[in-house]
Amino acid sequence: MGSVLAAASPSPAPAASQDSPVIPGFGSVPPGFTMPPLSSVTPASGSDQQGSKSDSLLSNPGTYEECHQKCKEVFPLQMEGVRLVVNKGLSNHFQVSHTITLSTQSDSGYRFGTTYVGSTQTGPAESFPVMVGDMDNTGSLNAQVIHQLTKALRSKIAIQTQQHKFVNWQCDVEHRGEDFTAAVTFGNPDILAGSGKRIVDLSLPYTRPGEEGTVTSLLGRYTGEKFIATLTMGGAGAHATYYHKANDQLQVGVEFEASMRMQDTTTSFGYQLDLPKANLLFKGKMDSNWVVGGTIEKKLVPLPLTLALGALLNHRKNKFQCGFGVTIG
Amino acid sequence: MTGPESKKASSPGVMNWFRSAYRFSTDRNDFRRNLLVNLGLFVAGVWVARNLSDFDLMSPQPVA
């Protein structure tokens, strides 16, 4: 379900720090940059004071593809090898990044990334259009353009190539109402061959020449004062997440996934410790497959440097993996 | 003397039930078993998150 790109990202996203929000499939945006939240839950804006609490619970739930995002952000990203990232802001609207990756398990190489944020401001933290691009040394491109067409209508175009060949391209339009969000996504549309994928939030009509099918799934989300519980269920399986904000320093996430196709279930427990006074961010996780992992990020104040260390240990398969990253700027 | 005989008749049934429950709970290839175990782990994780996460790391340490 959801974004094709998020499942087909060629390289893992770098570890994101608190002031560098992660774009699904593209990694972190350089700090100090205005980025529109792709699925923000709009705060209650009604003037009715008596119903203010119920208004906040009935606010816009966000998009379907990012319903589990809050819980997933608590879990550490898998780090492997060495990564050096240099971010440079060229203006208030434009930033570039250089990433060098050295790895034994995946391809080592260089990636050049750019981010442009327009001057059309729709909110205190939202500016449009947003263009994010990323190209590696083989010529493979990931690009995304997000634009707010009207007050309630937002469009997104995403393209992914492997060298000169277009692998994934999708376009989606999202309508954000007061207490609902409706989105239509077209994945790999090919008018000449008559093929493509159309996703309409809760249903997924999948069309290929000579082959048609529909998959329906349901989403439920309960938001409390300090927690968010989300459940998605469909023919392919079920996915449940529970996010709990214990205090300003500690956030906890629990995730359950069951796949009927793979006949497999997994439960994961993750937590995030944020100590801004120590310029430290620690994320840890453990799951039912006997995998334990963690990442630690430390800002080396006063240098514009962030050090990231990560490790993952699979007890069942006796495999260990560690990574090291430095972000400058 | 039906009491001890009925007890003997029911105890193999109970033992069989225990044996099948043990085989079910230790069979890692059984999808239903894995589903139940992971659901239990999820519920336990939610309980831990709600009840055991209210500590303040930046609070001053008690003086010994």
Tab-separated table of C-alpha atoms in Angstrom:
chain	number	residue	atom	x	y	z
A	1	MET	CA	0.000	0.000	0.000
A	2	GLY	CA	1.053	3.598	-0.375
A	3	SER	CA	4.098	5.047	-2.018
A	4	VAL	CA	5.984	2.959	-4.514
A	5	LEU	CA	9.105	4.994	-3.939
A	6	ALA	CA	9.211	4.399	-0.226
A	7	ALA	CA	9.564	0.692	-0.895
A	8	ALA	CA	12.052	1.033	-3.713
A	9	SER	CA	14.623	3.467	-2.365
A	10	PRO	CA	18.038	2.310	-3.626
A	11	SER	CA	20.049	3.349	-0.589
A	12	PRO	CA	19.082	3.661	3.037
A	13	ALA	CA	18.394	7.133	4.348
A	14	PRO	CA	21.074	8.643	6.580
A	15	ALA	CA	20.381	8.896	10.294
A	16	ALA	CA	18.159	11.873	10.827
A	17	SER	CA	18.627	14.224	13.732
A	18	GLN	CA	15.853	16.078	15.448
A	19	ASP	CA	16.133	19.233	13.370
A	20	SER	CA	16.641	17.374	10.074
A	21	PRO	CA	13.299	15.859	9.136
A	22	VAL	CA	13.408	12.756	6.973
A	23	ILE	CA	11.696	12.647	3.605
A	24	PRO	CA	10.592	9.088	2.902
A	25	GLY	CA	12.997	7.587	0.382
A	26	PHE	CA	15.289	10.591	0.287
A	27	GLY	CA	16.924	10.977	3.662
A	28	SER	CA	17.194	14.005	5.862
A	29	VAL	CA	16.713	17.600	4.820
A	30	PRO	CA	19.591	19.851	5.858
A	31	PRO	CA	18.931	21.590	9.170
A	32	GLY	CA	17.655	25.127	9.202
A	33	PHE	CA	15.550	24.515	6.125
A	34	THR	CA	11.822	25.070	5.883
A	35	MET	CA	10.113	21.872	4.842
A	36	PRO	CA	6.396	21.290	4.676
A	37	PRO	CA	5.243	18.420	6.837
A	38	LEU	CA	3.900	15.904	4.343
A	39	SER	CA	1.226	14.554	6.629
A	40	SER	CA	0.826	16.938	9.533
A	41	VAL	CA	-2.218	16.580	11.748
A	42	THR	CA	-3.706	20.065	11.619
A	43	PRO	CA	-4.306	21.492	15.082
A	44	ALA	CA	-7.812	22.309	16.167
A	45	SER	CA	-8.621	25.817	15.019
A	46	GLY	CA	-12.258	26.080	16.097
A	47	SER	CA	-13.351	28.920	18.324
A	48	ASP	CA	-15.567	26.652	20.414
A	49	GLN	CA	-13.744	26.376	23.733
A	50	GLN	CA	-16.052	23.753	25.206
A	51	GLY	CA	-15.475	21.357	22.388
A	52	SER	CA	-11.781	22.114	22.000
A	53	LYS	CA	-10.651	18.705	23.249
A	54	SER	CA	-13.060	16.862	21.005
A	55	ASP	CA	-12.067	19.127	18.109
A	56	SER	CA	-8.426	18.102	18.460
A	57	LEU	CA	-9.386	14.408	18.432
A	58	LEU	CA	-11.492	14.945	15.323
A	59	SER	CA	-8.852	16.869	13.416
A	60	ASN	CA	-7.397	15.758	10.134
A	61	PRO	CA	-5.831	12.301	10.556
A	62	GLY	CA	-3.264	12.796	7.804
A	63	THR	CA	-2.565	10.640	4.778
A	64	TYR	CA	-2.889	6.871	4.623
A	65	GLU	CA	0.707	6.154	3.626
A	66	GLU	CA	2.142	7.966	6.632
A	67	CYS	CA	-0.290	6.779	9.282
A	68	HIS	CA	2.418	4.763	11.052
A	69	GLN	CA	5.115	7.404	10.565
A	70	LYS	CA	5.083	8.734	14.125
A	71	CYS	CA	5.921	5.318	15.564
A	72	LYS	CA	8.434	4.440	12.852
A	73	GLU	CA	10.421	7.628	13.548
A	74	VAL	CA	11.228	6.310	17.022
A	75	PHE	CA	13.047	3.264	15.653
A	76	PRO	CA	16.739	3.514	14.737
A	77	LEU	CA	17.754	3.416	11.099
A	78	GLN	CA	19.968	0.552	10.037
A	79	MET	CA	23.509	1.846	9.602
A	80	GLU	CA	26.229	-0.003	7.744
A	81	GLY	CA	29.648	1.146	6.641
A	82	VAL	CA	30.921	4.693	6.691
A	83	ARG	CA	28.976	7.747	5.559
A	84	LEU	CA	30.166	11.325	5.230
A	85	VAL	CA	27.582	14.012	4.546
A	86	VAL	CA	28.359	17.639	3.831
A	87	ASN	CA	25.426	20.044	3.722
A	88	LYS	CA	25.780	23.546	2.397
A	89	GLY	CA	23.112	26.199	2.214
A	90	LEU	CA	23.604	28.419	-0.808
A	91	SER	CA	20.654	30.677	-0.064
A	92	ASN	CA	17.460	30.765	1.971
A	93	HIS	CA	15.789	28.669	-0.701
A	94	PHE	CA	18.481	26.377	-2.004
A	95	GLN	CA	20.750	23.805	-0.378
A	96	VAL	CA	23.081	21.144	-1.686
A	97	SER	CA	24.486	18.055	-0.048
A	98	HIS	CA	27.373	15.737	-0.841
A	99	THR	CA	27.301	12.193	0.476
A	100	ILE	CA	30.127	9.691	0.325
A	101	THR	CA	29.293	6.129	1.291
A	102	LEU	CA	31.735	3.314	1.918
A	103	SER	CA	30.124	-0.052	2.452
A	104	THR	CA	30.891	-3.757	2.263
A	105	GLN	CA	27.292	-4.879	1.742
A	106	SER	CA	25.976	-2.314	-0.717
A	107	ASP	CA	27.608	-0.206	-3.400
A	108	SER	CA	30.017	2.489	-2.287
A	109	GLY	CA	29.760	5.782	-4.054
A	110	TYR	CA	28.950	9.438	-4.098
A	111	ARG	CA	25.573	11.127	-4.127
A	112	PHE	CA	24.806	14.720	-4.916
A	113	GLY	CA	21.590	16.095	-3.521
A	114	THR	CA	19.768	19.379	-3.895
A	115	THR	CA	16.779	20.883	-2.145
A	116	TYR	CA	14.823	23.893	-3.303
A	117	VAL	CA	12.029	25.465	-1.305
A	118	GLY	CA	9.957	28.167	-2.932
A	119	SER	CA	8.766	31.413	-1.501
A	120	THR	CA	5.023	30.728	-1.500
A	121	GLN	CA	4.385	30.429	2.206
A	122	THR	CA	1.139	28.751	3.242
A	123	GLY	CA	1.910	28.441	6.926
A	124	PRO	CA	4.541	29.195	9.562
A	125	ALA	CA	6.540	26.113	8.648
A	126	GLU	CA	5.278	25.427	5.149
A	127	SER	CA	6.627	26.830	1.911
A	128	PHE	CA	5.997	25.669	-1.618
A	129	PRO	CA	6.993	24.431	-4.119
A	130	VAL	CA	9.497	21.958	-2.762
A	131	MET	CA	11.895	20.176	-5.094
A	132	VAL	CA	14.249	17.514	-3.830
A	133	GLY	CA	16.703	15.716	-6.081
A	134	ASP	CA	19.419	13.167	-5.508
A	135	MET	CA	21.816	11.618	-8.028
A	136	ASP	CA	24.596	9.104	-7.555
A	137	ASN	CA	27.817	8.575	-9.461
A	138	THR	CA	26.184	6.037	-11.837
A	139	GLY	CA	23.575	8.572	-12.912
A	140	SER	CA	20.621	7.110	-11.001
A	141	LEU	CA	18.211	9.838	-10.019
A	142	ASN	CA	15.613	10.241	-7.285
A	143	ALA	CA	13.522	13.366	-7.589
A	144	GLN	CA	10.398	14.675	-5.955
A	145	VAL	CA	8.345	17.819	-6.500
A	146	ILE	CA	5.672	18.868	-4.024
A	147	HIS	CA	3.400	21.806	-4.656
A	148	GLN	CA	0.345	23.239	-2.955
A	149	LEU	CA	-2.102	23.902	-5.798
A	150	THR	CA	-4.845	25.404	-3.663
A	151	LYS	CA	-5.452	25.774	0.051
A	152	ALA	CA	-6.751	22.215	0.318
A	153	LEU	CA	-5.120	20.557	-2.687
A	154	ARG	CA	-1.546	19.319	-2.748
A	155	SER	CA	0.242	17.465	-5.522
A	156	LYS	CA	3.388	15.404	-5.558
A	157	ILE	CA	5.411	13.946	-8.413
A	158	ALA	CA	8.156	11.425	-7.721
A	159	ILE	CA	10.600	9.909	-10.185
A	160	GLN	CA	13.245	7.243	-9.766
A	161	THR	CA	15.713	6.136	-12.414
A	162	GLN	CA	18.452	3.532	-12.547
A	163	GLN	CA	21.092	5.161	-14.705
A	164	HIS	CA	19.229	6.148	-17.872
A	165	LYS	CA	16.174	3.940	-17.358
A	166	PHE	CA	13.035	5.154	-15.613
A	167	VAL	CA	12.151	2.628	-12.933
A	168	ASN	CA	9.394	4.295	-10.919
A	169	TRP	CA	7.336	7.372	-11.514
A	170	GLN	CA	4.259	8.375	-9.652
A	171	CYS	CA	1.968	11.304	-9.243
A	172	ASP	CA	-0.447	11.876	-6.443
A	173	VAL	CA	-3.002	14.496	-5.578
A	174	GLU	CA	-4.163	14.975	-2.027
A	175	HIS	CA	-7.240	16.822	-0.854
A	176	ARG	CA	-7.114	17.842	2.779
A	177	GLY	CA	-10.446	18.614	4.366
A	178	GLU	CA	-11.242	19.674	7.901
A	179	ASP	CA	-11.381	16.171	9.299
A	180	PHE	CA	-10.441	13.977	6.365
A	181	THR	CA	-7.785	13.496	3.729
A	182	ALA	CA	-8.440	11.952	0.345
A	183	ALA	CA	-5.632	11.083	-2.034
A	184	VAL	CA	-5.285	9.556	-5.469
A	185	THR	CA	-1.950	8.166	-6.570
A	186	PHE	CA	-1.018	7.048	-10.056
A	187	GLY	CA	1.978	4.734	-10.109
A	188	ASN	CA	3.967	4.053	-13.283
A	189	PRO	CA	1.199	5.175	-15.642
A	190	ASP	CA	1.855	4.048	-19.196
A	191	ILE	CA	-0.775	5.373	-21.572
A	192	LEU	CA	0.699	3.592	-24.613
A	193	ALA	CA	0.747	0.137	-23.001
A	194	GLY	CA	-2.463	0.739	-21.049
A	195	SER	CA	-0.925	-0.205	-17.723
A	196	GLY	CA	-0.412	1.416	-14.395
A	197	LYS	CA	-1.365	1.436	-10.764
A	198	ARG	CA	-3.999	3.608	-9.203
A	199	ILE	CA	-4.259	3.938	-5.449
A	200	VAL	CA	-7.244	5.642	-3.898
A	201	ASP	CA	-6.586	5.658	-0.182
A	202	LEU	CA	-8.497	2.660	1.073
A	203	SER	CA	-8.694	0.779	-2.135
A	204	LEU	CA	-6.095	-0.258	-4.645
A	205	PRO	CA	-7.319	-1.057	-8.140
A	206	TYR	CA	-4.316	-2.581	-9.844
A	207	THR	CA	-4.490	-2.711	-13.607
A	208	ARG	CA	-2.271	-4.424	-16.099
A	209	PRO	CA	-3.136	-5.629	-19.587
A	210	GLY	CA	-5.159	-8.775	-19.068
A	211	GLU	CA	-4.965	-8.589	-15.318
A	212	GLU	CA	-7.171	-6.736	-12.889
A	213	GLY	CA	-7.644	-6.896	-9.211
A	214	THR	CA	-8.682	-4.877	-6.218
A	215	VAL	CA	-7.342	-4.873	-2.718
A	216	THR	CA	-9.140	-3.075	0.073
A	217	SER	CA	-7.738	-2.217	3.434
A	218	LEU	CA	-9.021	-0.389	6.471
A	219	LEU	CA	-7.273	2.110	8.673
A	220	GLY	CA	-8.146	3.061	12.228
A	221	ARG	CA	-6.354	5.611	14.352
A	222	TYR	CA	-6.937	6.595	17.967
A	223	THR	CA	-5.133	9.674	19.274
A	224	GLY	CA	-4.895	10.279	22.992
A	225	GLU	CA	-3.235	12.961	25.026
A	226	LYS	CA	0.157	11.268	24.971
A	227	PHE	CA	-0.254	8.383	22.572
A	228	ILE	CA	-1.320	7.385	19.085
A	229	ALA	CA	-2.563	3.900	18.286
A	230	THR	CA	-2.934	2.973	14.616
A	231	LEU	CA	-4.176	-0.167	12.938
A	232	THR	CA	-4.312	-1.051	9.243
A	233	MET	CA	-5.855	-4.307	8.096
A	234	GLY	CA	-6.292	-5.788	4.676
A	235	GLY	CA	-6.108	-8.966	2.679
A	236	ALA	CA	-2.319	-8.882	2.720
A	237	GLY	CA	-2.100	-8.704	6.505
A	238	ALA	CA	-2.271	-6.365	9.451
A	239	HIS	CA	-0.061	-3.623	10.787
A	240	ALA	CA	-0.523	-2.108	14.242
A	241	THR	CA	1.600	0.584	15.875
A	242	TYR	CA	1.487	2.241	19.251
A	243	TYR	CA	3.364	5.471	19.882
A	244	HIS	CA	3.686	6.858	23.396
A	245	LYS	CA	5.354	10.105	24.432
A	246	ALA	CA	6.347	9.524	28.041
A	247	ASN	CA	7.957	12.937	28.488
A	248	ASP	CA	10.060	15.454	26.571
A	249	GLN	CA	13.024	13.082	26.636
A	250	LEU	CA	11.530	9.669	26.078
A	251	GLN	CA	9.324	8.364	23.295
A	252	VAL	CA	8.387	4.727	22.925
A	253	GLY	CA	7.028	2.832	19.951
A	254	VAL	CA	5.628	-0.686	19.614
A	255	GLU	CA	4.940	-2.216	16.215
A	256	PHE	CA	3.190	-5.405	15.141
A	257	GLU	CA	3.210	-6.685	11.568
A	258	ALA	CA	1.542	-9.770	10.189
A	259	SER	CA	1.843	-10.797	6.560
A	260	MET	CA	-0.575	-13.431	5.253
A	261	ARG	CA	1.394	-13.752	2.032
A	262	MET	CA	4.736	-14.393	3.745
A	263	GLN	CA	3.048	-16.256	6.649
A	264	ASP	CA	5.174	-14.280	9.048
A	265	THR	CA	4.611	-12.024	12.055
A	266	THR	CA	6.962	-9.599	13.790
A	267	THR	CA	6.735	-7.449	16.881
A	268	SER	CA	9.224	-4.635	17.520
A	269	PHE	CA	9.800	-2.415	20.497
A	270	GLY	CA	11.699	0.844	20.067
A	271	TYR	CA	12.501	3.912	22.078
A	272	GLN	CA	14.084	7.295	21.558
A	273	LEU	CA	15.997	9.229	24.186
A	274	ASP	CA	16.500	12.890	23.423
A	275	LEU	CA	18.805	14.903	25.659
A	276	PRO	CA	19.156	18.352	24.086
A	277	LYS	CA	21.266	19.608	26.996
A	278	ALA	CA	23.809	16.925	26.189
A	279	ASN	CA	23.250	17.290	22.400
A	280	LEU	CA	22.524	13.599	22.331
A	281	LEU	CA	19.919	11.479	20.587
A	282	PHE	CA	19.758	7.739	21.195
A	283	LYS	CA	17.420	5.260	19.545
A	284	GLY	CA	17.163	1.600	20.405
A	285	LYS	CA	15.082	-1.315	19.270
A	286	MET	CA	14.523	-5.022	19.785
A	287	ASP	CA	12.178	-7.338	17.969
A	288	SER	CA	10.766	-10.842	18.000
A	289	ASN	CA	13.309	-12.045	15.428
A	290	TRP	CA	15.997	-11.686	18.092
A	291	VAL	CA	17.396	-8.532	16.506
A	292	VAL	CA	18.733	-5.794	18.762
A	293	GLY	CA	19.926	-2.465	17.403
A	294	GLY	CA	20.683	1.077	18.324
A	295	THR	CA	21.992	4.380	17.014
A	296	ILE	CA	23.522	7.295	18.848
A	297	GLU	CA	23.851	10.815	17.469
A	298	LYS	CA	25.964	13.431	19.121
A	299	LYS	CA	26.351	17.033	18.059
A	300	LEU	CA	29.921	18.144	18.554
A	301	VAL	CA	29.175	21.699	19.604
A	302	PRO	CA	30.567	24.293	18.755
A	303	LEU	CA	31.616	22.612	15.525
A	304	PRO	CA	28.836	22.185	12.938
A	305	LEU	CA	29.399	18.464	13.181
A	306	THR	CA	27.146	15.543	14.053
A	307	LEU	CA	28.573	12.130	14.808
A	308	ALA	CA	26.385	9.047	14.346
A	309	LEU	CA	27.137	5.475	15.384
A	310	GLY	CA	24.863	2.543	14.799
A	311	ALA	CA	24.930	-1.189	15.368
A	312	LEU	CA	22.606	-4.101	14.734
A	313	LEU	CA	22.929	-7.590	16.168
A	314	ASN	CA	20.932	-10.567	14.934
A	315	HIS	CA	21.211	-13.222	17.615
A	316	ARG	CA	19.356	-15.884	15.695
A	317	LYS	CA	21.557	-15.653	12.598
A	318	ASN	CA	24.710	-14.628	14.513
A	319	LYS	CA	25.193	-11.549	12.370
A	320	PHE	CA	26.533	-8.189	13.413
A	321	GLN	CA	26.469	-4.940	11.512
A	322	CYS	CA	27.743	-1.509	12.484
A	323	GLY	CA	27.975	1.877	10.853
A	324	PHE	CA	29.569	5.248	11.372
A	325	GLY	CA	28.548	8.591	9.988
A	326	VAL	CA	29.662	12.188	10.114
A	327	THR	CA	27.443	15.063	9.030
A	328	ILE	CA	28.966	18.479	8.449
A	329	GLY	CA	26.639	21.462	8.219
B	1	MET	CA	-14.979	-47.959	41.942
B	2	THR	CA	-15.543	-45.594	39.187
B	3	GLY	CA	-13.724	-42.700	40.803
B	4	PRO	CA	-10.089	-43.769	40.314
B	5	GLU	CA	-10.932	-45.290	36.919
B	6	SER	CA	-12.566	-42.073	35.732
B	7	LYS	CA	-9.587	-40.135	37.049
B	8	LYS	CA	-7.224	-42.426	35.116
B	9	ALA	CA	-9.377	-42.001	32.017
B	10	SER	CA	-9.398	-38.232	32.251
B	11	SER	CA	-5.693	-37.821	33.130
B	12	PRO	CA	-4.436	-39.213	29.759
B	13	GLY	CA	-6.830	-36.721	28.108
B	14	VAL	CA	-5.415	-33.900	30.199
B	15	MET	CA	-1.859	-35.104	29.509
B	16	ASN	CA	-2.635	-35.209	25.785
B	17	TRP	CA	-3.948	-31.685	25.971
B	18	PHE	CA	-0.819	-30.503	27.735
B	19	ARG	CA	1.371	-32.289	25.191
B	20	SER	CA	-0.427	-30.735	22.240
B	21	ALA	CA	-0.358	-27.302	23.912
B	22	TYR	CA	3.392	-27.657	24.481
B	23	ARG	CA	3.952	-28.748	20.861
B	24	PHE	CA	1.857	-25.802	19.622
B	25	SER	CA	3.657	-23.255	21.788
B	26	THR	CA	7.144	-24.450	20.755
B	27	ASP	CA	6.494	-24.951	17.024
B	28	ARG	CA	8.220	-21.982	15.410
B	29	ASN	CA	6.930	-22.893	11.958
B	30	ASP	CA	3.270	-22.582	12.946
B	31	PHE	CA	1.840	-19.265	11.714
B	32	ARG	CA	-1.027	-19.201	14.213
B	33	ARG	CA	1.351	-19.834	17.078
B	34	ASN	CA	3.679	-17.054	15.935
B	35	LEU	CA	0.689	-14.745	15.522
B	36	LEU	CA	-0.508	-15.381	19.091
B	37	VAL	CA	2.983	-15.013	20.557
B	38	ASN	CA	3.595	-11.752	18.716
B	39	LEU	CA	0.184	-10.383	19.659
B	40	GLY	CA	1.043	-11.135	23.277
B	41	LEU	CA	4.393	-9.400	22.859
B	42	PHE	CA	2.662	-6.389	21.320
B	43	VAL	CA	0.243	-6.127	24.223
B	44	ALA	CA	3.127	-6.485	26.690
B	45	GLY	CA	5.058	-3.787	24.840
B	46	VAL	CA	2.098	-1.414	24.965
B	47	TRP	CA	1.736	-2.081	28.713
B	48	VAL	CA	5.435	-1.359	29.270
B	49	ALA	CA	5.220	1.828	27.192
B	50	ARG	CA	2.225	3.103	29.131
B	51	ASN	CA	3.331	2.144	32.630
B	52	LEU	CA	7.114	1.951	32.832
B	53	SER	CA	8.282	4.933	30.820
B	54	ASP	CA	7.628	7.824	33.177
B	55	PHE	CA	11.154	8.469	34.423
B	56	ASP	CA	13.062	11.731	34.140
B	57	LEU	CA	16.635	11.284	32.993
B	58	MET	CA	17.676	14.868	33.735
B	59	SER	CA	16.486	14.844	37.323
B	60	PRO	CA	19.283	15.366	39.895
B	61	GLN	CA	20.809	12.161	41.271
B	62	PRO	CA	20.220	11.411	44.953
B	63	VAL	CA	23.231	12.206	47.116
B	64	ALA	CA	24.625	9.053	48.730
